[in-house]
PDB file of C-alpha atoms in Angstrom:
ATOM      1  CA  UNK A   1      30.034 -19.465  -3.643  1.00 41.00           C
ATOM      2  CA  UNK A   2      28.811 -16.142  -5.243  1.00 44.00           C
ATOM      3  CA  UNK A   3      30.525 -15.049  -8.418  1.00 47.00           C
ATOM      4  CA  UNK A   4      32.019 -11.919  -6.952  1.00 52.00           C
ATOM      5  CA  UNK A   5      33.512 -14.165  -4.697  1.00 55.00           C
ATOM      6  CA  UNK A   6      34.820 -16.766  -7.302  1.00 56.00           C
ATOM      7  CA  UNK A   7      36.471 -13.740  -8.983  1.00 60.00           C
ATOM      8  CA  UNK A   8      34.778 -14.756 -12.244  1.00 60.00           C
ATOM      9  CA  UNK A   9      32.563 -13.088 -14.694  1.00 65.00           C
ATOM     10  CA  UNK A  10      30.550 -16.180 -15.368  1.00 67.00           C
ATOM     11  CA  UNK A  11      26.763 -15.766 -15.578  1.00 66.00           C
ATOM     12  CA  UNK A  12      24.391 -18.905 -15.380  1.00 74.00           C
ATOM     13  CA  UNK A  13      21.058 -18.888 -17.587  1.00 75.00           C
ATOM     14  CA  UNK A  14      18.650 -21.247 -16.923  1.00 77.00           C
ATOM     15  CA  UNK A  15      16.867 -22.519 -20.105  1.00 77.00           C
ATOM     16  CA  UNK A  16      13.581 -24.756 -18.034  1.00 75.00           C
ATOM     17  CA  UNK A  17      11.204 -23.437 -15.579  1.00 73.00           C
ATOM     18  CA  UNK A  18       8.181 -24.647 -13.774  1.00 73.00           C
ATOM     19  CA  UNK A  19       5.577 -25.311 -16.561  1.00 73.00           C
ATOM     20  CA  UNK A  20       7.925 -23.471 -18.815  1.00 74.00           C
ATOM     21  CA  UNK A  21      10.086 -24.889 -21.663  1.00 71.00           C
ATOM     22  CA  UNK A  22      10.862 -25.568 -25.219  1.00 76.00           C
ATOM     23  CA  UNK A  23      11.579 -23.850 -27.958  1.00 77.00           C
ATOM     24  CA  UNK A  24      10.039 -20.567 -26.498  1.00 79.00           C
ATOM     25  CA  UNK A  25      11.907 -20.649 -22.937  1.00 81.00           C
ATOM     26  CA  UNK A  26      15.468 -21.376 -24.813  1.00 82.00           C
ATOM     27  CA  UNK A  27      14.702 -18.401 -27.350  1.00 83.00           C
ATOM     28  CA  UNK A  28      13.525 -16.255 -24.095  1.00 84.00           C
ATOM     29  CA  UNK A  29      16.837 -17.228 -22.210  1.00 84.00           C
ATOM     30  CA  UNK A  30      19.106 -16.859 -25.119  1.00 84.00           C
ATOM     31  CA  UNK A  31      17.494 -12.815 -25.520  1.00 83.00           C
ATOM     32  CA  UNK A  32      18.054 -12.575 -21.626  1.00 84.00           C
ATOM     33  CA  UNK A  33      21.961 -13.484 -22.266  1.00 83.00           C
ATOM     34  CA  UNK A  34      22.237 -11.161 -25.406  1.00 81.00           C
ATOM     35  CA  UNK A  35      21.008  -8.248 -23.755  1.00 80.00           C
ATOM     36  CA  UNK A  36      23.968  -8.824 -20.905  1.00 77.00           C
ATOM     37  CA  UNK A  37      26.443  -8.403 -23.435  1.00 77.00           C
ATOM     38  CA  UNK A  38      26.704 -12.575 -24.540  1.00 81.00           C
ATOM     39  CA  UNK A  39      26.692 -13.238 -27.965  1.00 82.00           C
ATOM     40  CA  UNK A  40      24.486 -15.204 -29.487  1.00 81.00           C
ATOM     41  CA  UNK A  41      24.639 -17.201 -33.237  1.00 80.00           C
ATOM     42  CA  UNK A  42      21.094 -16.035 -33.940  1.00 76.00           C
ATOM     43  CA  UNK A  43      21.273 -17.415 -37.385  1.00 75.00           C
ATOM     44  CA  UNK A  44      22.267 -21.149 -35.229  1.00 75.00           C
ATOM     45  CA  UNK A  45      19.099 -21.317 -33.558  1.00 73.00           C
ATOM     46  CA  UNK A  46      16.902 -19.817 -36.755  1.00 68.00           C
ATOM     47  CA  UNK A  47      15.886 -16.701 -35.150  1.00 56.00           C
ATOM     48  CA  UNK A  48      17.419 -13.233 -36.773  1.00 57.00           C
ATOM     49  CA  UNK A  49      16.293 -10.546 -34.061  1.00 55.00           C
ATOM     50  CA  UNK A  50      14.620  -6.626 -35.290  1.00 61.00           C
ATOM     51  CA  UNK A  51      17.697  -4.960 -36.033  1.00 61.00           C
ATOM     52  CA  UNK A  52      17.378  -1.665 -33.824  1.00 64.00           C
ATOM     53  CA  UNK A  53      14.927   1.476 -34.008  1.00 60.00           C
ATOM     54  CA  UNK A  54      16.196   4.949 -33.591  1.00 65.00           C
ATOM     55  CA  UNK A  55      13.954   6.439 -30.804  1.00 63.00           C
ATOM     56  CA  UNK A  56      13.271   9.818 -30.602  1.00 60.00           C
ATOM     57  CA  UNK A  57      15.603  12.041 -28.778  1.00 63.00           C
ATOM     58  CA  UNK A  58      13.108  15.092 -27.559  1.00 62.00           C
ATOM     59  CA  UNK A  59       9.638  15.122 -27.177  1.00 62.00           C
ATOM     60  CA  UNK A  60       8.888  18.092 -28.840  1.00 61.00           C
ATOM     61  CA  UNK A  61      10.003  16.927 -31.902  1.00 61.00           C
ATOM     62  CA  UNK A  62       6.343  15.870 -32.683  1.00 63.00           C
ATOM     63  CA  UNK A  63       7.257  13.300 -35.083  1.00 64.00           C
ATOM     64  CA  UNK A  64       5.758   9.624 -34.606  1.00 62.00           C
ATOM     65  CA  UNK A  65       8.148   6.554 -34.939  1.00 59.00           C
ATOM     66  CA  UNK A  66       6.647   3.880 -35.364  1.00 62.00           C
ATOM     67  CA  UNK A  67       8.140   0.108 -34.847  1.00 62.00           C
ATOM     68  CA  UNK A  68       7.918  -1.488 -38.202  1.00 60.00           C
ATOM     69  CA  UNK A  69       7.782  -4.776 -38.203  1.00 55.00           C
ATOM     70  CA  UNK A  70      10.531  -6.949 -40.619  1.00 50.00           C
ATOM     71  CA  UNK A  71       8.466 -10.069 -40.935  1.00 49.00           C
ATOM     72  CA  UNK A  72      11.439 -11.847 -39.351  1.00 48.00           C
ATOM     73  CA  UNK A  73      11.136 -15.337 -37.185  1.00 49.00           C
ATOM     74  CA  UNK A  74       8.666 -14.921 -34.535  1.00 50.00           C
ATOM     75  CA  UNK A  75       8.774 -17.011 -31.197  1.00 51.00           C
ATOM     76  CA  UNK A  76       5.056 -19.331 -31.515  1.00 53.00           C
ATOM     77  CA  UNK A  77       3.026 -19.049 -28.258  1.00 55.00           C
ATOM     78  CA  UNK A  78       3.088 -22.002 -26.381  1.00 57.00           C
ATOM     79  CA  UNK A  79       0.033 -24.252 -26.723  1.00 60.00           C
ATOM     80  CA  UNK A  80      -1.283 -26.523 -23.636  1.00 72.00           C
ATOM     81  CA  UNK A  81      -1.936 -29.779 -25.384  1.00 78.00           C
ATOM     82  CA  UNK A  82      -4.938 -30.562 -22.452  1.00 76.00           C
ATOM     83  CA  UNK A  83      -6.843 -27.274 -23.195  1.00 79.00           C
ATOM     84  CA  UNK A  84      -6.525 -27.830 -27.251  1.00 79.00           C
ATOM     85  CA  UNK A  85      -7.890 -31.217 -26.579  1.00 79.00           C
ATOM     86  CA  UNK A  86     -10.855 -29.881 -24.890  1.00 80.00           C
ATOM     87  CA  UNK A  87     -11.632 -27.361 -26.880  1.00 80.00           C
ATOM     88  CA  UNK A  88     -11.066 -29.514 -30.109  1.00 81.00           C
ATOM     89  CA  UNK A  89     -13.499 -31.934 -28.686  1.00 80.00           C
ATOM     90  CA  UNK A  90     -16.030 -29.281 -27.760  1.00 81.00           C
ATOM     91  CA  UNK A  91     -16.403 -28.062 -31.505  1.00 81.00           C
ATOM     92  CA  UNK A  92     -16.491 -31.600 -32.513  1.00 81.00           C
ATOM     93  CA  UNK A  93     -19.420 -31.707 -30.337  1.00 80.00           C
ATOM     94  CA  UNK A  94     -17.679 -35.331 -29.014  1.00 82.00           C
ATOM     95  CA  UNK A  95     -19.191 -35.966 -25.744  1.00 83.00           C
ATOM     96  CA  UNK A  96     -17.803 -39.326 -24.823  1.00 82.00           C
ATOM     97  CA  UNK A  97     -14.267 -37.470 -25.858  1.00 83.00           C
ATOM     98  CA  UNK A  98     -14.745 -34.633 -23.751  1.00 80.00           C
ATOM     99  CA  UNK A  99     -16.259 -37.111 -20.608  1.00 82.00           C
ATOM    100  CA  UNK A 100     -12.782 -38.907 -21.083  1.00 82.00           C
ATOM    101  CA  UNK A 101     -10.745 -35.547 -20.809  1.00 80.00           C
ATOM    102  CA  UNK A 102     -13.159 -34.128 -17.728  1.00 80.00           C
ATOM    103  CA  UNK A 103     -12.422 -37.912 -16.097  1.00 79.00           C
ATOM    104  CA  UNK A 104     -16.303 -38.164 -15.906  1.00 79.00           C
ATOM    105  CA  UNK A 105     -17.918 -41.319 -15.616  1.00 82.00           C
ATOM    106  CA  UNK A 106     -21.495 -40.377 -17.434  1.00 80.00           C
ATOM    107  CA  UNK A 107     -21.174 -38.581 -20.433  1.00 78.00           C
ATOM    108  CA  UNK A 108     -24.833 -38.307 -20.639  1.00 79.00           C
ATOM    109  CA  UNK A 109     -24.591 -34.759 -18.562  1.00 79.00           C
ATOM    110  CA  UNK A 110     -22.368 -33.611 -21.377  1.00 81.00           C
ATOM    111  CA  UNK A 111     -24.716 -34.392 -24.190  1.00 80.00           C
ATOM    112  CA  UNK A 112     -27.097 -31.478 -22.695  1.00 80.00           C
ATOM    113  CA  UNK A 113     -24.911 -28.826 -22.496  1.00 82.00           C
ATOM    114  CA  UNK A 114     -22.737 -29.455 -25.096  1.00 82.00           C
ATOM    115  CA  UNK A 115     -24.500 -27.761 -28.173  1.00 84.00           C
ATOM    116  CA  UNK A 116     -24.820 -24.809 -26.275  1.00 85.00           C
ATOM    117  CA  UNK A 117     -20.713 -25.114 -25.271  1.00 84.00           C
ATOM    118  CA  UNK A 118     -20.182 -25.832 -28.811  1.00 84.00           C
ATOM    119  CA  UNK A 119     -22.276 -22.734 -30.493  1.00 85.00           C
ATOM    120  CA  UNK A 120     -20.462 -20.447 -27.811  1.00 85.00           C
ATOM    121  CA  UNK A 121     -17.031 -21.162 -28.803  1.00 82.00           C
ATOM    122  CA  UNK A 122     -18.021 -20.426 -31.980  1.00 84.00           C
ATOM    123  CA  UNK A 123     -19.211 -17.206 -31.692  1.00 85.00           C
ATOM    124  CA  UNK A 124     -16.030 -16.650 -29.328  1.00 84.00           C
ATOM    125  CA  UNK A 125     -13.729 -17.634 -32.238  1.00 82.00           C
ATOM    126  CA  UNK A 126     -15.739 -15.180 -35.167  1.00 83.00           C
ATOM    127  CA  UNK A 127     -15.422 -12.116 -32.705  1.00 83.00           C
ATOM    128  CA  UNK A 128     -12.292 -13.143 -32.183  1.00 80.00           C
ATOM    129  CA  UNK A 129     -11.401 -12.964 -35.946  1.00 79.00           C
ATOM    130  CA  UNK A 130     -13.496  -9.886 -36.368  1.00 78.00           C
ATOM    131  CA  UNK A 131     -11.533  -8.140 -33.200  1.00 76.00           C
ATOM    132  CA  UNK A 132      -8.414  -9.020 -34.615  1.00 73.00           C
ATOM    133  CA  UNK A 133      -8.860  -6.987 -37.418  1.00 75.00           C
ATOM    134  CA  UNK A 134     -10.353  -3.382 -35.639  1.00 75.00           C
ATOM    135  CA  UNK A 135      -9.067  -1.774 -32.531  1.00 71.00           C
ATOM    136  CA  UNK A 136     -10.637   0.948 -30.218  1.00 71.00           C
ATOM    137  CA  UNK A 137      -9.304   3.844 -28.715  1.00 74.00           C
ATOM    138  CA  UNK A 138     -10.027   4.641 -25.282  1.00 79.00           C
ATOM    139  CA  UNK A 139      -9.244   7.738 -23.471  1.00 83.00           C
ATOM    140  CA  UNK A 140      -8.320   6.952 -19.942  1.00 85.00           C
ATOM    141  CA  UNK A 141      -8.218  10.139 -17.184  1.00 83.00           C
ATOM    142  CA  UNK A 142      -5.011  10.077 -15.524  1.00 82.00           C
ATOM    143  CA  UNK A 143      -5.319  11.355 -11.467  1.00 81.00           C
ATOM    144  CA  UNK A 144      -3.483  14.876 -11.491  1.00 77.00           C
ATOM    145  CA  UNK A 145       0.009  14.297  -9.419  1.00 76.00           C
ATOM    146  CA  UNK A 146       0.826  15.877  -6.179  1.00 78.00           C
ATOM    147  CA  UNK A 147       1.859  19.421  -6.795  1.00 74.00           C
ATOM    148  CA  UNK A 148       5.606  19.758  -7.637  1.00 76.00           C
ATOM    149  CA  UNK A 149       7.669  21.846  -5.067  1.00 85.00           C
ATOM    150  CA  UNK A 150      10.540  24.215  -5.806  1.00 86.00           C
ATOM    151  CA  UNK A 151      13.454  24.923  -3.819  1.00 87.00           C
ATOM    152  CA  UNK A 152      15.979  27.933  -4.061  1.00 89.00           C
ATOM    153  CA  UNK A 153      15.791  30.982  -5.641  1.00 91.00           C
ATOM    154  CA  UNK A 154      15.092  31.506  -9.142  1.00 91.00           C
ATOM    155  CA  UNK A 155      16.176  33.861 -11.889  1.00 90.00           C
ATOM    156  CA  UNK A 156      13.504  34.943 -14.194  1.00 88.00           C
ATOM    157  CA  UNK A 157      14.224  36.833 -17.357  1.00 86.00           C
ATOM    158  CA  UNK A 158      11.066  38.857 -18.752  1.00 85.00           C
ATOM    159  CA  UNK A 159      10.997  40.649 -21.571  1.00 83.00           C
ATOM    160  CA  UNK A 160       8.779  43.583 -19.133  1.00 74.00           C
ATOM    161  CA  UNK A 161       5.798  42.773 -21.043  1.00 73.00           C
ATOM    162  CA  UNK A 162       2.192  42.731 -19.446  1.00 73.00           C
ATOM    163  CA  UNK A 163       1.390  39.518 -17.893  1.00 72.00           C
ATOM    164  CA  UNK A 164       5.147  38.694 -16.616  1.00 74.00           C
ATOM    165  CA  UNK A 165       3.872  38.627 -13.003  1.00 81.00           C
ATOM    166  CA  UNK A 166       1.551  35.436 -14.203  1.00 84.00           C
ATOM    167  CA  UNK A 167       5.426  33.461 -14.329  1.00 84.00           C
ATOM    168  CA  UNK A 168       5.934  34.838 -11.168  1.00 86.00           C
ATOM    169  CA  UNK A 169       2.876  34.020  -9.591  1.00 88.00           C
ATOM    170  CA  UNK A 170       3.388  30.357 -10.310  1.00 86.00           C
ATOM    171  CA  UNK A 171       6.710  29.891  -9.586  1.00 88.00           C
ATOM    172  CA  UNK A 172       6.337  31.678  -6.007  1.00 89.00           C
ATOM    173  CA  UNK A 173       2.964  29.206  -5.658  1.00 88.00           C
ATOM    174  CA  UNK A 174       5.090  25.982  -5.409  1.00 87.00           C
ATOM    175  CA  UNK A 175       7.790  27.220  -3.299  1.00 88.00           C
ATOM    176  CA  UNK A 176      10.169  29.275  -5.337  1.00 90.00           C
ATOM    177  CA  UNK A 177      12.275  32.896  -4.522  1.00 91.00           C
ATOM    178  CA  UNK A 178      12.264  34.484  -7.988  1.00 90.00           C
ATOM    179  CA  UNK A 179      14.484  37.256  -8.914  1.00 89.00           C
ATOM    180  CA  UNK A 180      12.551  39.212 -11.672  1.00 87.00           C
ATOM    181  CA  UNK A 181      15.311  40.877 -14.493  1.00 87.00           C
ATOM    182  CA  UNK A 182      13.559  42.813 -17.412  1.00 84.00           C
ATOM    183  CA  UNK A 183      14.731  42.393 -20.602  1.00 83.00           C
ATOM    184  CA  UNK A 184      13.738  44.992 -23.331  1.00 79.00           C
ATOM    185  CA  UNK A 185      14.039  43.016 -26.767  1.00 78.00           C
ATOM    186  CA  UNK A 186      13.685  46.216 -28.509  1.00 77.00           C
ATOM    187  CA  UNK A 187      17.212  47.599 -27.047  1.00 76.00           C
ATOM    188  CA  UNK A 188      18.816  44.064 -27.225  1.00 73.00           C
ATOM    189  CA  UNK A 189      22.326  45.015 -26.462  1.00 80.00           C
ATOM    190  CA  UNK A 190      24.598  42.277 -25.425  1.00 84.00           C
ATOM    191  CA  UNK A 191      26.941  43.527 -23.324  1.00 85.00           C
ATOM    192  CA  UNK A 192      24.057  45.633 -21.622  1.00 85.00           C
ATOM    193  CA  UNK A 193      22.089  42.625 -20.784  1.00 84.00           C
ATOM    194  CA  UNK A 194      25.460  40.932 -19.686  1.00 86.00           C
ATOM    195  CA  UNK A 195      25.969  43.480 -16.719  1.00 86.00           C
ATOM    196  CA  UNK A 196      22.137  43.529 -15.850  1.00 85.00           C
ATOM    197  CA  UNK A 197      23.226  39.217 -15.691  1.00 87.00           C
ATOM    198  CA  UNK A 198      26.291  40.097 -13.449  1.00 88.00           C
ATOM    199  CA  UNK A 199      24.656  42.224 -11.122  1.00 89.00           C
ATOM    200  CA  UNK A 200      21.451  39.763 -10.552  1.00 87.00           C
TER     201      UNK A 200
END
């Protein structure tokens, strides 16, 4: 029976999923439940969330906010016990080890390749270090959107300087009716530019 149907306001969170659980899963289903309004002991489970950030309200502001960090509890990624194994018996160089965790029956294939395995994660793990510590900036061109298309008839104040028709010109391109009013900002009379309004 669905809850709307029940008449209740009871909400189910799961806390396991396929190849999914522990600490990280609860902590993951506990934040799903928050953000619907539940509330959680945070300081219960050891975890004290980012309290929140003020965003920006216009764009134009041209101010940058960044998200600073409050060194609070952080969720640990989930390590596969198997692939540690592995990769712990690879830099041991371990053959017979690694044989046991492939389920191979000669380990004698292994002793080959395994210095060249070994001296690979190695240099995988230093440029992993070193990348952790530099980042690159790449400048991706974004397609150009299809062109926008206006609808209805639109008022456009000028101040009936030179290069007022260029407004024009673009705003008729895409679809529009514009209804030109010039306003001189030398004579800038209220209750003249009120009537010239009115009568547009």
């Amino acid at each position: 029976e669905s809850i709307d149907a029940a008449g209740s306001t009871a909400v189910t969170q799961g806390t396991l999923r396929r190849d999914e659980g522990g600490p990280q899963r609860l902590l993951a289903s506990l934040a799903e439940a928050w953000t619907h309004g539940a509330p959680v002991d945070w300081q219960a489970v050891g975890e004290t969330p980012d309290a929140p950030v003020e965003l920006p309200t216009y764009a134009f502001q041209r101010r940058t906010y960044w998200l600073e960090g409050t060194g609070g509890g952080r969720i640990p990624a989930v390590v596969d016990e198997a692939e540690a194994a592995f990769w712990e018996s690879v830099e041991r160089a371990d053959a017979d080890a690694l044989a046991g965790t492939l389920e191979l029956a000669d380990a004698q294939p292994l002793h080959d390749l395994l210095p060249a395995l070994t001296a690979w994660r190695r240099r995988r793990r230093e440029a992993n270090a070193l990348d952790a510590r530099r980042y690159r900036v790449v400048w991706k061109h974004r397609p150009d959107g299809p062109a926008a298309s206006l609808a209805g008839t639109w008022l456009l104040l000028t101040p009936g300087a030179p290069g007022d028709e260029r407004v024009e010109e673009a705003l008729t391109a895409h679809g529009a009716r514009t209804h030109r009013v010039a306003l001189d900002p030398a004579a800038a009379d209220r209750a003249a530019w009120a009537q010239l309004l009115r009568a547009a």
